[in-house]
XYZ file of C-alpha atoms in Angstrom:
704
model
C 0.000 0.000 0.000
C 1.054 3.621 -0.485
C 2.415 5.400 2.568
C 0.788 8.686 3.648
C 3.853 10.533 2.405
C 3.721 8.856 -0.981
C 0.002 9.381 -1.322
C 0.449 13.110 -0.672
C 3.277 13.236 -3.188
C 1.285 11.402 -5.812
C -1.756 13.564 -5.206
C 0.252 16.740 -5.752
C 1.866 15.444 -8.914
C -1.241 13.929 -10.442
C -3.521 16.872 -9.870
C -1.904 18.749 -12.765
C -3.772 18.744 -16.086
C -2.853 16.319 -18.850
C 0.092 17.397 -21.006
C -0.376 18.656 -24.535
C -3.457 19.055 -26.649
C -4.953 15.903 -28.011
C -7.179 15.333 -30.978
C -8.495 12.158 -29.436
C -9.666 8.819 -30.630
C -11.197 8.478 -34.075
C -14.774 7.393 -34.553
C -15.248 7.736 -38.326
C -13.626 5.575 -41.032
C -9.955 5.043 -40.218
C -7.051 2.632 -40.294
C -7.374 0.787 -37.008
C -4.303 -1.429 -37.220
C -1.214 -1.923 -39.363
C 0.324 -5.393 -39.329
C 3.785 -6.126 -40.785
C 5.475 -9.425 -41.584
C 8.980 -10.301 -42.793
C 10.409 -6.850 -43.441
C 13.877 -6.275 -42.026
C 13.617 -6.060 -38.207
C 9.805 -5.982 -38.390
C 9.196 -9.697 -38.660
C 5.807 -9.947 -36.995
C 4.395 -6.856 -35.334
C 1.227 -4.795 -35.215
C 0.666 -1.077 -34.747
C -2.479 0.134 -32.989
C -3.714 3.169 -34.985
C -6.837 4.084 -33.031
C -5.595 7.606 -32.281
C -5.645 10.423 -34.799
C -1.963 11.090 -34.130
C 0.358 8.166 -33.462
C 3.881 8.682 -32.152
C 6.434 5.943 -32.907
C 9.305 6.009 -30.410
C 12.107 3.675 -29.441
C 15.851 3.304 -29.191
C 18.083 3.310 -32.259
C 17.873 0.269 -34.510
C 14.367 -0.732 -33.460
C 12.735 -0.277 -36.857
C 11.242 3.230 -36.865
C 12.827 4.067 -40.224
C 12.032 0.595 -41.573
C 8.373 1.130 -40.718
C 8.316 4.348 -42.732
C 10.181 2.742 -45.633
C 7.788 -0.211 -45.799
C 4.715 2.013 -45.977
C 6.270 4.012 -48.787
C 7.376 0.918 -50.691
C 3.982 -0.783 -50.584
C 1.875 2.331 -51.099
C 4.065 4.258 -53.555
C 7.002 2.187 -54.891
C 6.170 -1.539 -54.854
C 8.857 -2.294 -57.443
C 11.617 -1.121 -55.093
C 11.834 -4.227 -52.862
C 15.217 -6.000 -52.857
C 16.888 -8.976 -51.207
C 18.092 -6.834 -48.267
C 14.473 -6.045 -47.337
C 13.937 -9.651 -46.243
C 14.834 -10.269 -42.565
C 18.080 -12.082 -41.803
C 16.394 -15.162 -40.218
C 14.703 -16.110 -43.522
C 17.483 -15.181 -45.951
C 19.052 -18.632 -45.714
C 15.704 -20.113 -46.748
C 15.755 -17.847 -49.773
C 19.322 -18.890 -50.640
C 18.241 -22.552 -50.334
C 15.031 -22.130 -52.355
C 13.881 -25.149 -54.367
C 10.693 -26.582 -55.847
C 9.386 -27.568 -52.406
C 9.835 -24.134 -50.805
C 6.602 -22.441 -49.818
C 7.381 -18.853 -50.828
C 4.222 -17.605 -49.126
C 5.999 -18.206 -45.803
C 8.758 -15.859 -46.949
C 6.588 -13.047 -48.314
C 6.829 -9.473 -47.076
C 3.362 -8.345 -45.994
C 1.497 -5.278 -44.880
C -2.092 -5.550 -43.647
C -4.306 -2.513 -43.122
C -7.332 -3.144 -40.928
C -9.954 -0.499 -41.680
C -12.779 0.361 -39.299
C -15.998 2.075 -40.406
C -19.611 2.580 -39.353
C -22.963 3.100 -41.020
C -22.570 6.886 -41.134
C -19.467 6.770 -43.383
C -19.547 7.162 -47.163
C -18.665 3.613 -48.190
C -18.791 4.088 -51.973
C -15.047 3.561 -52.469
C -14.458 1.278 -49.478
C -17.210 -1.053 -50.709
C -14.746 -2.353 -53.321
C -12.848 -3.908 -50.416
C -15.881 -5.094 -48.453
C -16.484 -8.708 -49.436
C -19.562 -9.131 -47.280
C -22.091 -6.307 -46.801
C -23.426 -7.709 -43.531
C -24.618 -4.539 -41.708
C -23.228 -5.818 -38.389
C -19.647 -5.788 -39.648
C -17.420 -2.836 -38.932
C -14.048 -3.904 -40.363
C -12.401 -4.942 -43.592
C -8.782 -5.664 -44.481
C -6.341 -4.872 -47.259
C -3.319 -7.136 -47.721
C -0.201 -5.948 -49.577
C 2.147 -8.775 -50.451
C 5.605 -8.948 -52.004
C 6.333 -12.575 -52.848
C 9.242 -14.264 -54.593
C 8.398 -15.520 -58.108
C 9.726 -19.007 -57.502
C 9.423 -20.242 -61.095
C 11.311 -17.292 -62.553
C 14.002 -17.405 -59.873
C 14.642 -21.159 -60.170
C 14.842 -20.816 -63.954
C 17.754 -18.360 -63.784
C 19.553 -19.560 -60.625
C 23.165 -20.751 -61.075
C 23.933 -24.277 -59.912
C 27.095 -23.464 -57.983
C 26.196 -22.682 -54.296
C 28.612 -19.708 -54.044
C 27.393 -18.209 -57.306
C 23.816 -18.919 -56.251
C 24.128 -16.837 -53.061
C 25.796 -13.935 -54.848
C 23.236 -14.032 -57.660
C 20.289 -13.883 -55.244
C 21.870 -11.117 -53.170
C 22.466 -8.980 -56.256
C 19.412 -9.674 -58.412
C 16.438 -10.588 -56.196
C 14.290 -7.565 -56.991
C 11.978 -6.186 -59.647
C 10.720 -8.902 -62.017
C 11.748 -11.718 -59.680
C 9.243 -10.455 -57.096
C 5.470 -10.366 -57.407
C 3.523 -7.513 -55.849
C -0.191 -8.011 -55.222
C -3.017 -6.402 -53.286
C -5.915 -8.358 -51.802
C -9.089 -7.627 -49.885
C -10.244 -10.081 -47.249
C -12.803 -10.275 -44.477
C -11.692 -12.214 -41.394
C -14.985 -11.759 -39.528
C -15.313 -14.535 -36.939
C -11.829 -15.946 -37.653
C -10.393 -17.506 -34.470
C -7.577 -19.745 -35.757
C -3.985 -19.008 -34.744
C -2.900 -18.995 -38.381
C -3.718 -15.611 -39.969
C -6.782 -15.658 -42.200
C -4.793 -14.611 -45.276
C -2.616 -17.729 -44.911
C -5.282 -20.182 -43.794
C -7.796 -19.160 -46.488
C -5.828 -18.088 -49.555
C -8.754 -18.993 -51.781
C -10.903 -16.367 -50.047
C -8.616 -13.458 -50.925
C -9.884 -11.135 -53.627
C -7.165 -9.473 -55.692
C -7.412 -5.715 -56.218
C -5.725 -3.137 -58.423
C -3.345 -0.510 -57.081
C -5.554 2.172 -58.585
C -8.369 1.069 -56.274
C -6.079 1.458 -53.261
C -5.019 4.928 -54.408
C -8.656 5.953 -54.718
C -9.267 4.811 -51.136
C -6.056 5.930 -49.423
C -3.941 9.029 -49.990
C -0.510 8.473 -48.440
C 2.017 11.301 -48.071
C 5.441 11.184 -46.435
C 7.781 13.930 -45.224
C 11.231 12.422 -44.832
C 13.793 13.200 -42.137
C 16.433 13.799 -44.829
C 15.197 17.301 -45.556
C 17.130 19.440 -48.006
C 18.050 22.287 -45.674
C 21.441 23.891 -45.161
C 22.602 27.034 -43.410
C 26.005 28.202 -44.601
C 27.664 30.682 -46.900
C 27.929 27.956 -49.552
C 24.168 27.564 -49.403
C 23.850 31.153 -50.605
C 25.580 30.257 -53.851
C 23.606 27.104 -54.535
C 20.062 25.845 -54.289
C 17.655 27.576 -51.934
C 15.454 24.846 -50.450
C 12.688 27.139 -49.203
C 12.495 28.938 -52.540
C 12.540 25.578 -54.320
C 9.671 24.189 -52.280
C 7.819 27.494 -52.660
C 8.101 26.886 -56.401
C 6.633 23.411 -55.950
C 3.831 24.943 -53.921
C 3.133 27.450 -56.716
C 3.325 24.815 -59.465
C 0.677 22.690 -57.774
C -1.709 25.635 -57.625
C -0.804 26.624 -61.189
C -1.565 23.124 -62.476
C -4.872 23.090 -60.615
C -5.756 26.466 -62.134
C -4.917 25.188 -65.640
C -6.984 22.065 -65.115
C -10.024 24.150 -64.098
C -11.671 26.044 -66.967
C -13.377 28.320 -64.487
C -10.608 29.031 -62.041
C -12.154 29.771 -58.680
C -10.946 30.521 -55.198
C -8.382 32.991 -53.929
C -5.421 30.946 -55.195
C -6.881 30.660 -58.699
C -7.666 34.385 -58.866
C -4.168 35.285 -57.672
C -2.549 33.070 -60.295
C -4.650 34.641 -63.065
C -3.616 38.112 -61.897
C 0.033 37.038 -61.945
C -0.311 35.701 -65.492
C -1.963 38.943 -66.646
C 0.812 41.030 -65.099
C 3.498 38.917 -66.759
C 1.771 39.190 -70.159
C 1.890 42.980 -69.876
C 5.579 42.848 -68.970
C 6.184 40.579 -71.998
C 4.652 43.210 -74.325
C 6.794 45.983 -72.896
C 9.978 43.930 -72.988
C 9.212 42.847 -76.576
C 9.278 46.485 -77.740
C 12.614 47.073 -75.997
C 14.120 43.821 -77.278
C 13.309 44.927 -80.864
C 15.459 48.051 -80.333
C 18.310 46.357 -78.432
C 18.657 43.417 -80.831
C 17.915 45.390 -84.045
C 21.459 45.089 -85.455
C 21.790 41.447 -84.535
C 18.419 40.575 -86.018
C 19.151 42.455 -89.311
C 22.485 40.630 -89.727
C 20.904 37.296 -88.926
C 18.010 37.807 -91.322
C 20.383 38.795 -94.123
C 22.824 35.967 -93.442
C 20.304 33.177 -92.828
C 17.478 34.568 -94.920
C 15.112 34.234 -91.976
C 12.593 37.018 -92.436
C 10.600 36.333 -89.255
C 13.487 36.097 -86.740
C 12.624 37.962 -83.504
C 13.606 38.106 -79.840
C 10.554 38.211 -77.648
C 9.883 38.114 -73.932
C 8.204 35.028 -72.560
C 8.355 35.147 -68.760
C 6.740 32.033 -67.284
C 5.404 32.362 -63.796
C 6.845 29.034 -62.605
C 10.369 29.866 -63.781
C 10.092 33.364 -62.351
C 9.196 32.017 -58.904
C 12.041 29.493 -59.014
C 14.870 31.715 -60.284
C 13.874 35.241 -59.361
C 12.305 34.919 -55.906
C 13.630 34.153 -52.482
C 12.330 33.591 -48.965
C 13.623 36.335 -46.646
C 13.023 37.549 -43.118
C 13.268 41.027 -41.680
C 12.145 44.290 -43.261
C 12.137 44.349 -47.057
C 14.660 47.202 -47.210
C 17.016 45.518 -44.771
C 16.373 41.805 -45.044
C 18.430 38.703 -44.375
C 18.573 36.042 -47.129
C 17.251 32.541 -46.695
C 20.644 30.893 -46.146
C 21.352 33.178 -43.166
C 18.524 31.491 -41.250
C 19.427 28.942 -38.601
C 18.937 25.277 -39.458
C 16.103 25.061 -36.922
C 14.090 27.822 -38.597
C 14.884 26.518 -42.081
C 13.773 23.031 -41.104
C 10.515 24.146 -39.489
C 9.653 26.463 -42.392
C 10.472 23.702 -44.859
C 8.419 21.239 -42.832
C 5.423 23.576 -42.687
C 5.563 24.150 -46.451
C 5.698 20.378 -46.966
C 2.646 19.967 -44.752
C 0.858 22.652 -46.782
C 1.666 20.742 -49.977
C 0.313 17.558 -48.399
C -2.776 19.394 -47.177
C -3.508 20.613 -50.715
C -3.003 17.128 -52.114
C -5.348 15.641 -49.519
C -7.986 18.268 -50.363
C -7.574 17.858 -54.132
C -7.834 14.066 -54.196
C -10.483 13.919 -51.451
C -9.822 10.257 -50.611
C -11.841 8.613 -47.810
C -8.600 7.884 -45.908
C -5.596 10.194 -45.579
C -2.322 9.061 -43.996
C 0.569 11.462 -43.352
C 3.940 10.144 -42.163
C 6.462 12.644 -40.766
C 9.930 11.264 -40.069
C 11.895 12.839 -37.216
C 10.404 16.363 -37.210
C 13.064 17.328 -34.669
C 15.864 17.291 -37.295
C 18.100 20.365 -36.863
C 15.755 21.993 -34.333
C 16.731 23.038 -30.835
C 14.751 21.772 -27.791
C 12.466 24.798 -27.469
C 11.532 24.560 -31.150
C 10.742 20.882 -30.629
C 8.404 21.827 -27.784
C 6.660 24.354 -30.010
C 6.334 21.875 -32.857
C 4.904 19.196 -30.553
C 2.263 21.623 -29.276
C 1.333 23.022 -32.704
C 1.352 19.890 -34.862
C -1.922 18.667 -33.360
C -3.635 21.848 -34.511
C -2.264 21.491 -38.028
C -3.377 17.873 -38.246
C -6.860 18.640 -36.941
C -7.420 21.036 -39.844
C -7.053 18.266 -42.434
C -10.229 16.158 -42.840
C -10.050 12.369 -42.515
C -6.358 12.499 -41.638
C -4.329 10.114 -39.533
C -0.760 11.133 -38.803
C 2.266 8.991 -37.939
C 5.325 10.661 -36.415
C 8.613 8.852 -35.840
C 10.923 10.578 -33.383
C 14.048 10.327 -31.234
C 13.153 13.509 -29.376
C 12.386 13.250 -25.673
C 11.159 16.861 -25.918
C 8.453 15.891 -28.399
C 7.524 12.811 -26.367
C 7.229 14.837 -23.167
C 4.741 17.187 -24.868
C 2.667 14.347 -26.310
C -0.141 12.318 -24.803
C 0.311 8.839 -23.396
C -2.513 7.603 -25.595
C -0.565 8.554 -28.745
C 2.701 6.752 -27.910
C 3.664 3.438 -29.497
C 6.934 1.938 -28.300
C 9.146 -0.145 -30.576
C 10.962 -2.630 -28.396
C 13.851 -4.955 -29.173
C 15.191 -6.691 -26.080
C 18.283 -8.113 -27.798
C 19.944 -8.033 -31.243
C 18.763 -11.593 -31.855
C 15.095 -10.800 -31.207
C 12.565 -9.213 -33.573
C 10.917 -5.892 -32.868
C 7.558 -5.634 -31.136
C 5.349 -2.531 -31.163
C 3.552 -1.837 -27.897
C 0.628 0.450 -27.221
C 2.272 2.395 -24.443
C -0.912 3.471 -22.688
C -3.065 0.343 -22.789
C -0.298 -2.260 -22.446
C 1.445 -0.417 -19.617
C -1.738 0.420 -17.708
C -2.536 -3.301 -17.675
C 0.794 -3.953 -15.929
C 0.007 -1.343 -13.279
C -3.420 -2.864 -12.719
C -1.615 -6.041 -11.628
C -0.255 -4.075 -8.644
C -3.717 -3.923 -7.104
C -5.125 -0.920 -5.272
C -1.938 1.159 -5.600
C -1.589 0.534 -9.325
C -3.889 3.294 -10.570
C -2.227 5.974 -8.432
C 1.272 4.850 -9.407
C 0.335 4.851 -13.092
C -1.146 8.329 -12.824
C 2.044 9.492 -11.128
C 4.116 8.029 -13.957
C 2.008 9.813 -16.589
C 2.522 13.152 -14.878
C 6.194 12.521 -14.197
C 7.165 11.900 -17.814
C 8.874 15.244 -18.174
C 11.772 15.937 -20.493
C 14.184 14.007 -18.246
C 12.181 10.845 -17.782
C 11.017 10.809 -21.414
C 14.666 10.107 -22.233
C 14.053 6.574 -20.934
C 12.326 5.732 -24.219
C 15.625 6.156 -26.035
C 18.190 5.226 -23.372
C 20.203 2.018 -23.323
C 20.560 2.166 -19.536
C 19.206 4.252 -16.657
C 20.350 5.372 -13.224
C 17.751 6.431 -10.652
C 18.929 8.670 -7.831
C 17.180 10.056 -4.774
C 17.958 13.746 -4.591
C 19.938 16.858 -5.418
C 23.164 15.784 -3.716
C 23.503 12.632 -5.805
C 22.497 14.515 -8.972
C 25.265 17.077 -8.471
C 27.985 14.557 -7.666
C 27.070 11.604 -9.898
C 28.902 12.946 -13.006
C 32.068 13.239 -10.889
C 31.617 9.708 -9.568
C 31.105 8.372 -13.082
C 34.286 10.104 -14.243
C 36.201 8.623 -11.287
C 34.750 5.186 -12.081
C 35.946 5.426 -15.675
C 39.458 6.450 -14.608
C 39.728 3.642 -12.060
C 38.438 0.985 -14.455
C 40.202 2.140 -17.609
C 41.640 -0.867 -19.415
C 39.700 -3.474 -17.437
C 37.159 -3.903 -20.209
C 36.959 -3.338 -23.942
C 33.672 -1.459 -23.487
C 33.550 2.311 -23.539
C 33.396 4.146 -20.230
C 30.139 4.909 -18.490
C 30.387 8.580 -19.443
C 30.178 7.686 -23.144
C 27.297 5.238 -22.840
C 23.686 6.137 -23.558
C 22.553 6.416 -19.935
C 19.619 8.451 -18.670
C 19.881 9.740 -15.092
C 16.620 10.497 -13.262
C 16.038 12.082 -9.886
C 12.977 10.206 -8.643
C 13.148 10.658 -4.876
C 11.336 7.910 -2.983
C 9.141 6.996 -5.954
C 11.473 4.607 -7.803
C 9.013 1.763 -7.294
C 6.453 3.625 -9.394
C 8.731 2.988 -12.367
C 9.107 -0.770 -11.896
C 6.456 -1.892 -14.434
C 7.587 0.868 -16.805
C 11.210 -0.293 -16.702
C 10.139 -3.881 -17.293
C 7.929 -2.688 -20.147
C 10.687 -0.882 -22.060
C 13.431 -3.348 -21.085
C 16.002 -0.789 -19.876
C 18.669 -1.969 -17.420
C 18.474 0.288 -14.395
C 20.610 1.048 -11.365
C 18.661 2.464 -8.419
C 20.907 4.392 -6.012
C 18.990 4.915 -2.779
C 19.417 5.210 0.998
C 18.840 2.438 3.516
C 16.760 4.910 5.613
C 16.721 2.804 8.774
C 14.145 3.375 11.522
C 13.395 1.946 14.932
C 10.057 0.789 16.265
C 9.159 2.830 19.345
C 5.984 2.235 21.341
C 4.034 5.458 21.799
C 2.132 5.382 25.076
C 0.083 8.383 24.012
C -0.990 6.884 20.672
C -1.007 3.297 21.800
C 0.899 2.156 18.698
C 4.404 2.118 17.287
C 6.126 5.078 15.690
C 9.224 4.691 13.526
C 11.754 7.527 13.981
C 15.018 7.594 12.031
C 17.963 5.973 13.758
C 21.501 4.664 13.094
C 21.659 1.382 11.181
C 23.114 -0.468 14.186
C 20.016 0.343 16.271
C 17.413 -0.196 13.535
C 14.518 -2.611 13.255
C 12.829 -1.261 10.128
C 13.341 0.935 7.057
C 11.157 3.737 5.701
C 12.445 3.201 2.172
C 9.511 1.954 0.086
C 11.793 1.325 -2.895
C 13.847 -1.216 -0.954
C 10.749 -2.864 0.500
C 9.148 -3.146 -2.927
C 12.065 -4.429 -4.986
C 13.443 -6.698 -2.244
C 10.010 -8.164 -1.436
C 9.770 -7.207 2.211
C 7.244 -9.302 4.171
C 4.372 -7.731 6.074
C 5.802 -6.042 9.225
C 2.991 -7.706 11.169
C 4.815 -10.968 10.532
C 7.473 -9.909 13.022
C 9.804 -12.914 12.730
C 9.811 -12.899 8.929
C 10.249 -9.143 8.769
C 13.075 -9.183 11.320
C 14.911 -11.840 9.315
C 14.397 -9.806 6.132
C 15.654 -6.623 7.807
C 18.831 -8.402 8.931
C 19.429 -9.592 5.364
C 18.854 -6.038 4.163
C 21.455 -4.625 6.563
C 23.951 -7.375 5.741
C 23.465 -6.903 2.001
C 22.030 -10.380 1.532
C 18.517 -9.363 0.438
C 19.531 -9.622 -3.189
C 17.343 -8.996 -6.194
C 19.105 -11.785 -8.060
C 19.928 -11.587 -11.744
C 17.688 -9.129 -13.528
C 17.505 -5.802 -15.275
C 17.278 -3.755 -12.046
C 19.999 -3.442 -9.413
C 19.763 -1.671 -6.055
C 22.700 0.216 -4.548
C 22.313 1.289 -0.926
C 24.635 1.832 2.030
C 26.478 -1.199 3.389
C 29.152 -1.427 6.101
C 32.434 0.217 5.010
C 35.604 0.814 7.024
C 33.894 -0.443 10.192
C 30.867 1.849 9.924
C 27.411 1.418 8.362
C 25.962 4.698 7.095
C 22.240 5.516 6.849
C 22.396 8.127 4.059
C 24.703 9.271 1.264
C 25.992 12.265 3.227
C 26.597 10.039 6.240
C 28.567 7.576 4.080
C 30.560 10.272 2.255
C 31.662 12.080 5.414
C 32.613 8.839 7.158
C 35.144 7.834 4.474
C 36.372 11.377 3.750
C 36.545 12.698 7.328
C 40.173 13.822 7.234
C 39.677 15.704 3.964
C 36.460 17.327 5.202
C 38.284 18.399 8.379
C 41.132 19.896 6.359
C 38.694 21.948 4.268
C 36.077 22.671 6.929
C 36.524 26.437 6.616
C 36.102 26.513 2.825
C 33.468 23.847 2.172
C 30.009 25.361 1.788
C 26.875 23.917 3.361
C 28.506 23.173 6.739
C 27.568 24.453 10.190
C 29.045 23.939 13.663
C 32.421 23.521 11.971
C 34.327 23.284 15.278
C 32.491 20.041 15.984
C 34.691 18.393 13.360
C 37.841 19.057 15.379
C 36.275 17.668 18.542
C 34.898 14.535 16.851
C 36.195 11.108 17.765
C 34.835 7.586 17.479
C 32.549 6.525 14.649
C 29.156 8.055 15.381
C 29.007 9.633 11.929
C 25.219 9.557 12.009
C 25.186 12.162 14.802
C 28.127 14.071 13.312
C 26.400 14.456 9.977
C 23.250 15.789 11.657
C 25.320 18.342 13.607
C 27.557 19.722 10.833
C 25.519 19.427 7.647
C 23.475 22.495 6.715
C 22.289 22.848 3.129
C 22.994 19.586 1.316
C 23.055 21.047 -2.198
C 25.622 23.693 -1.187
C 27.794 21.000 0.361
C 27.600 18.830 -2.756
C 28.377 21.761 -5.055
C 31.388 22.667 -2.924
C 32.676 19.074 -2.935
C 32.393 19.071 -6.736
C 34.177 22.428 -7.060
C 37.086 21.311 -4.889
C 37.458 18.139 -6.960
C 37.346 19.843 -10.365
C 39.249 23.058 -9.590
C 41.615 22.114 -6.784
C 42.106 18.457 -7.696
C 40.902 16.931 -4.432
C 40.598 13.147 -4.771
C 37.493 12.332 -2.769
C 36.643 8.721 -2.038
C 33.386 7.424 -3.476
C 31.184 5.310 -1.158
C 31.655 1.679 -2.083
C 27.955 0.980 -2.636
C 27.843 3.659 -5.341
C 31.062 2.497 -7.022
C 29.839 -1.121 -6.986
C 26.563 0.014 -8.535
C 28.376 1.915 -11.290
C 30.471 -1.169 -12.034
C 27.262 -3.210 -12.367
C 25.563 -0.802 -14.780
C 28.806 -0.515 -16.756
C 29.090 -4.244 -17.358
C 25.395 -5.028 -17.823
């Protein structure tokens, strides 16, 4: 159960409003699920698409880019599949292909599950609805890239070495078959997917039918922006995309005999202005080129040779316009903009182009994929983008948006309901895609009565720092400000002491996220298990002693030295080390002894606890207690210069090993003390000792 202190803490942190604006769950026709098979790392995974905006997050090499590539290949470039698109586990089967090979088991697949209701316009979708039963609310579209076994076997070399090389270099294009099917798996309960168990029930469709139903647009992370002096001499990406923007409107105006709307009227005015300029320039050209034209006519006998003006609006926009900022009389050119501004402006223009395409084609389903919108942008700009993108998306009818990101800033400004986590627990395992909100909330429900409060705390706590956990390889949880200030120093000292002992890089160069979580580390337990991040929890033993209160008629548990203790107030230790109910006095006493002796081990797992153990004949209760006990002589020597101390003369009078009492007497503001310890180490070269429990913990996270 939650302690009173924890309940108060959770209440304060969960009373804040939800982060970010959300567009919410979709209720009209939409893609409900995307299923992928046999594409690179995505061997068998499903993406829940029931939100209008879906955020794909995960560590590097978990398939975010592959997901985007697969959608584009199937929906826009189906002839671009190659041998390297097949996952490594099935490549040997491809190399060994023979007449008995079932190539359907090796096919790359994408399945779109589409949800609808009776209020939707089903005219186009009806082509994919194989049964018009009014109780049904789903249909499916299967995209399949399958090896053409007959063609491949006909051209395969006999020699095994040549065979492998031939397949690696040529398995693409005409050796692969691309097909689209509709199927209805209503009532299907078999483990084998319907499209494999009932191949005869699949109805083949044309790509043109898919394009009429679904308009897919992608904005890649590899955006053509640059900010340098060289950029001023070359292409101007914003001007170039402005030209594309103009061309689209120009084409639409040409296609419409009765050009309407503000864009159409503006384009007609521009054409009229350019025609007038052409007439004026034509008269001047006749004077300027008069001698040249006379000589040419006489020499070539070309009586109708003329030089005329023919300014085309598209070319004029592309070559004679530029995007600037500042006042017109004192402007800065496009290439003087920072990469962040260039990228956001470019991104917004791309979204405008997509918006126009969605409106022009007016498909029942619109899908926009934006890869890594954070490219080149600083953290504050990422915050702004995360807050504004929802508004942009909401303005486009029938749109679902997919965003892939490595940005903890964007994640921290997004809603839990939108997050999908791509997880890969080891290099040998395939990727899974988890619905962060629903899958994780189920894990917290398993905790019983406390689960809902702990989950709500986690949702509110996912600030910029803790959102880094989505992308971290490892994590270190610390209790408070003192540890946060000094941990970088301790990590540096660890790396120096262990240099050469391992071929791995030092801790300081590893992808580790450090979080200050106070006494709430246990709230993260299901979350850490969910994302599979190895975590070191550095905490205090926080020993207490049961004291009978005659006034209250029950025990109280004041803080006390470890040697006198019977209990601990540390809920993190009790949770992770499975403390028995204190009412079971014998069991709890045995557990507490194991805790103090360091024998209450977690065992092998992805979480390790580091707390104070006996060192140099003394067992500390807190970090400050432990640090002072092993650095007493150095603290004494610097007692007049170290900040955060009080009763400094007490240090000279101290003897024995009651560091618990000494710490209480001399320690004032902990953060000032920690900052001063750090300063003395970095500036004056003092070689402080690191408490052994912390150094042992750092060694564990380094090697695991």
